[in-house]
Amino acid sequence: MIIYGIPNCNTVKKARTWLADQGFSPLFHDFKKQGITAEKLEEWCSAFGWEKVLNKKGTTWKKLSPEQQSSVVDQESAVQILLNHTSAIKRPVVELEGKAVLIGFDEEAYQTILKF
């Protein structure tokens, strides 16, 4: 299991704590420090939809210029923004066996997907 995010994000902290409390010890990928590839973003967009991967509720999105925001019209343009502004990626993203299965943190969804 790999959890992708940034360590100071409250949602990532909640997810990591919950996973640890359930006995999981996932690898952590800090995409602020370790980066993220266009291929990985494409995988996540295929799994969840680019509209969900792009966090329009976050500070990073809100700080983008109106021109940058209006340039995002499809998956390709969303991936380009996310490559340049990784903090606009909805987090965390959890992968099991190389496949993205969870985005964000919802305890019920985690219980369902992780079979509790």
Tab-separated table of N, CA and C in Angstrom, residues 28-88:
chain	number	residue	atom	x	y	z
A	28	PHE	N	4.795	6.019	2.361
A	28	PHE	CA	4.285	7.381	2.157
A	28	PHE	C	5.092	8.048	1.058
A	29	HIS	N	4.387	8.579	0.067
A	29	HIS	CA	5.021	9.307	-1.030
A	29	HIS	C	4.609	10.769	-0.918
A	30	ASP	N	5.573	11.608	-0.582
A	30	ASP	CA	5.348	13.050	-0.461
A	30	ASP	C	5.550	13.670	-1.837
A	31	PHE	N	4.446	13.982	-2.518
A	31	PHE	CA	4.620	14.471	-3.876
A	31	PHE	C	5.102	15.911	-3.960
A	32	LYS	N	5.175	16.608	-2.836
A	32	LYS	CA	5.826	17.918	-2.824
A	32	LYS	C	7.345	17.744	-2.941
A	33	LYS	N	7.866	16.744	-2.243
A	33	LYS	CA	9.316	16.509	-2.253
A	33	LYS	C	9.739	15.517	-3.325
A	34	GLN	N	8.944	14.469	-3.510
A	34	GLN	CA	9.327	13.402	-4.429
A	34	GLN	C	8.754	13.585	-5.835
A	35	GLY	N	7.847	14.537	-5.986
A	35	GLY	CA	7.246	14.772	-7.292
A	35	GLY	C	6.189	13.745	-7.651
A	36	ILE	N	5.614	13.951	-8.814
A	36	ILE	CA	4.589	13.046	-9.336
A	36	ILE	C	4.706	13.080	-10.852
A	37	THR	N	4.430	11.982	-11.489
A	37	THR	CA	4.560	11.923	-12.948
A	37	THR	C	3.209	12.169	-13.625
A	38	ALA	N	3.290	12.591	-14.864
A	38	ALA	CA	2.065	12.755	-15.660
A	38	ALA	C	1.353	11.410	-15.786
A	39	GLU	N	2.126	10.330	-15.918
A	39	GLU	CA	1.534	8.995	-16.049
A	39	GLU	C	0.729	8.625	-14.808
A	40	LYS	N	1.274	8.939	-13.627
A	40	LYS	CA	0.569	8.630	-12.379
A	40	LYS	C	-0.718	9.451	-12.292
A	41	LEU	N	-0.629	10.735	-12.647
A	41	LEU	CA	-1.826	11.584	-12.632
A	41	LEU	C	-2.874	11.070	-13.612
A	42	GLU	N	-2.425	10.618	-14.777
A	42	GLU	CA	-3.353	10.052	-15.770
A	42	GLU	C	-4.063	8.823	-15.192
A	43	GLU	N	-3.300	7.961	-14.492
A	43	GLU	CA	-3.903	6.780	-13.858
A	43	GLU	C	-4.978	7.196	-12.867
A	44	TRP	N	-4.649	8.183	-12.024
A	44	TRP	CA	-5.615	8.626	-11.019
A	44	TRP	C	-6.840	9.243	-11.662
A	45	CYS	N	-6.625	10.011	-12.719
A	45	CYS	CA	-7.767	10.623	-13.422
A	45	CYS	C	-8.647	9.542	-14.041
A	46	SER	N	-8.024	8.486	-14.549
A	46	SER	CA	-8.809	7.376	-15.107
A	46	SER	C	-9.605	6.671	-14.019
A	47	ALA	N	-9.012	6.557	-12.836
A	47	ALA	CA	-9.683	5.862	-11.732
A	47	ALA	C	-10.803	6.688	-11.110
A	48	PHE	N	-10.570	7.996	-10.948
A	48	PHE	CA	-11.503	8.830	-10.179
A	48	PHE	C	-12.176	9.941	-10.983
A	49	GLY	N	-11.655	10.243	-12.170
A	49	GLY	CA	-12.132	11.400	-12.936
A	49	GLY	C	-11.267	12.612	-12.615
A	50	TRP	N	-10.878	13.351	-13.640
A	50	TRP	CA	-9.972	14.491	-13.412
A	50	TRP	C	-10.605	15.549	-12.520
A	51	GLU	N	-11.934	15.665	-12.567
A	51	GLU	CA	-12.614	16.672	-11.745
A	51	GLU	C	-12.452	16.385	-10.255
A	52	LYS	N	-12.280	15.111	-9.906
A	52	LYS	CA	-12.100	14.753	-8.498
A	52	LYS	C	-10.634	14.856	-8.077
A	53	VAL	N	-9.724	14.542	-8.988
A	53	VAL	CA	-8.293	14.610	-8.679
A	53	VAL	C	-7.852	16.060	-8.494
A	54	LEU	N	-8.430	16.953	-9.260
A	54	LEU	CA	-8.136	18.382	-9.146
A	54	LEU	C	-8.973	18.963	-8.011
A	55	ASN	N	-8.313	19.399	-6.958
A	55	ASN	CA	-9.012	19.912	-5.777
A	55	ASN	C	-9.313	21.400	-5.942
A	56	LYS	N	-10.512	21.709	-6.393
A	56	LYS	CA	-10.905	23.104	-6.597
A	56	LYS	C	-11.326	23.800	-5.305
A	57	LYS	N	-11.393	23.067	-4.203
A	57	LYS	CA	-11.778	23.672	-2.925
A	57	LYS	C	-10.557	24.158	-2.137
A	58	GLY	N	-9.374	23.763	-2.576
A	58	GLY	CA	-8.164	24.069	-1.825
A	58	GLY	C	-7.581	25.441	-2.116
A	59	THR	N	-6.692	25.839	-1.244
A	59	THR	CA	-6.025	27.143	-1.334
A	59	THR	C	-5.216	27.274	-2.617
A	60	THR	N	-4.524	26.209	-3.010
A	60	THR	CA	-3.678	26.282	-4.204
A	60	THR	C	-4.505	26.640	-5.430
A	61	TRP	N	-5.644	25.985	-5.604
A	61	TRP	CA	-6.508	26.274	-6.742
A	61	TRP	C	-6.997	27.720	-6.674
A	62	LYS	N	-7.408	28.141	-5.515
A	62	LYS	CA	-7.953	29.481	-5.355
A	62	LYS	C	-6.916	30.570	-5.615
A	63	LYS	N	-5.633	30.239	-5.422
A	63	LYS	CA	-4.561	31.206	-5.661
A	63	LYS	C	-4.149	31.283	-7.133
A	64	LEU	N	-4.600	30.331	-7.935
A	64	LEU	CA	-4.283	30.384	-9.360
A	64	LEU	C	-5.013	31.552	-10.003
A	65	SER	N	-4.418	32.085	-11.044
A	65	SER	CA	-5.050	33.208	-11.740
A	65	SER	C	-6.335	32.731	-12.423
A	66	PRO	N	-7.266	33.651	-12.670
A	66	PRO	CA	-8.483	33.271	-13.397
A	66	PRO	C	-8.164	32.639	-14.757
A	67	GLU	N	-7.087	33.100	-15.388
A	67	GLU	CA	-6.693	32.533	-16.685
A	67	GLU	C	-6.262	31.074	-16.525
A	68	GLN	N	-5.475	30.807	-15.465
A	68	GLN	CA	-5.046	29.435	-15.223
A	68	GLN	C	-6.245	28.548	-14.910
A	69	GLN	N	-7.140	29.042	-14.081
A	69	GLN	CA	-8.316	28.250	-13.724
A	69	GLN	C	-9.183	27.959	-14.952
A	70	SER	N	-9.396	28.963	-15.773
A	70	SER	CA	-10.269	28.768	-16.938
A	70	SER	C	-9.607	27.928	-18.021
A	71	SER	N	-8.287	27.733	-17.930
A	71	SER	CA	-7.604	26.902	-18.921
A	71	SER	C	-7.835	25.410	-18.681
A	72	VAL	N	-8.343	25.055	-17.518
A	72	VAL	CA	-8.571	23.640	-17.190
A	72	VAL	C	-9.964	23.241	-17.684
A	73	VAL	N	-9.963	22.515	-18.787
A	73	VAL	CA	-11.230	22.141	-19.415
A	73	VAL	C	-11.376	20.637	-19.637
A	74	ASP	N	-10.281	19.902	-19.442
A	74	ASP	CA	-10.314	18.464	-19.666
A	74	ASP	C	-9.168	17.808	-18.893
A	75	GLN	N	-9.057	16.506	-19.029
A	75	GLN	CA	-8.042	15.775	-18.275
A	75	GLN	C	-6.637	16.244	-18.623
A	76	GLU	N	-6.358	16.454	-19.877
A	76	GLU	CA	-5.013	16.865	-20.295
A	76	GLU	C	-4.614	18.198	-19.661
A	77	SER	N	-5.508	19.165	-19.690
A	77	SER	CA	-5.188	20.475	-19.102
A	77	SER	C	-5.125	20.393	-17.575
A	78	ALA	N	-5.934	19.534	-16.978
A	78	ALA	CA	-5.888	19.350	-15.522
A	78	ALA	C	-4.547	18.748	-15.105
A	79	VAL	N	-4.080	17.750	-15.837
A	79	VAL	CA	-2.800	17.112	-15.524
A	79	VAL	C	-1.668	18.127	-15.613
A	80	GLN	N	-1.704	19.003	-16.601
A	80	GLN	CA	-0.655	20.015	-16.732
A	80	GLN	C	-0.626	20.953	-15.528
A	81	ILE	N	-1.793	21.389	-15.087
A	81	ILE	CA	-1.858	22.252	-13.891
A	81	ILE	C	-1.352	21.492	-12.664
A	82	LEU	N	-1.754	20.237	-12.520
A	82	LEU	CA	-1.368	19.443	-11.351
A	82	LEU	C	0.129	19.147	-11.323
A	83	LEU	N	0.742	18.983	-12.478
A	83	LEU	CA	2.194	18.771	-12.528
A	83	LEU	C	2.938	20.004	-12.006
A	84	ASN	N	2.401	21.165	-12.303
A	84	ASN	CA	3.036	22.426	-11.900
A	84	ASN	C	2.609	22.894	-10.516
A	85	HIS	N	1.478	22.404	-10.040
A	85	HIS	CA	0.926	22.820	-8.743
A	85	HIS	C	0.446	21.565	-8.006
A	86	THR	N	1.398	20.775	-7.501
A	86	THR	CA	1.046	19.486	-6.899
A	86	THR	C	0.131	19.621	-5.686
A	87	SER	N	0.142	20.777	-5.044
A	87	SER	CA	-0.746	20.951	-3.884
A	87	SER	C	-2.213	21.029	-4.287
A	88	ALA	N	-2.475	21.133	-5.584
A	88	ALA	CA	-3.863	21.147	-6.054
A	88	ALA	C	-4.403	19.732	-6.280
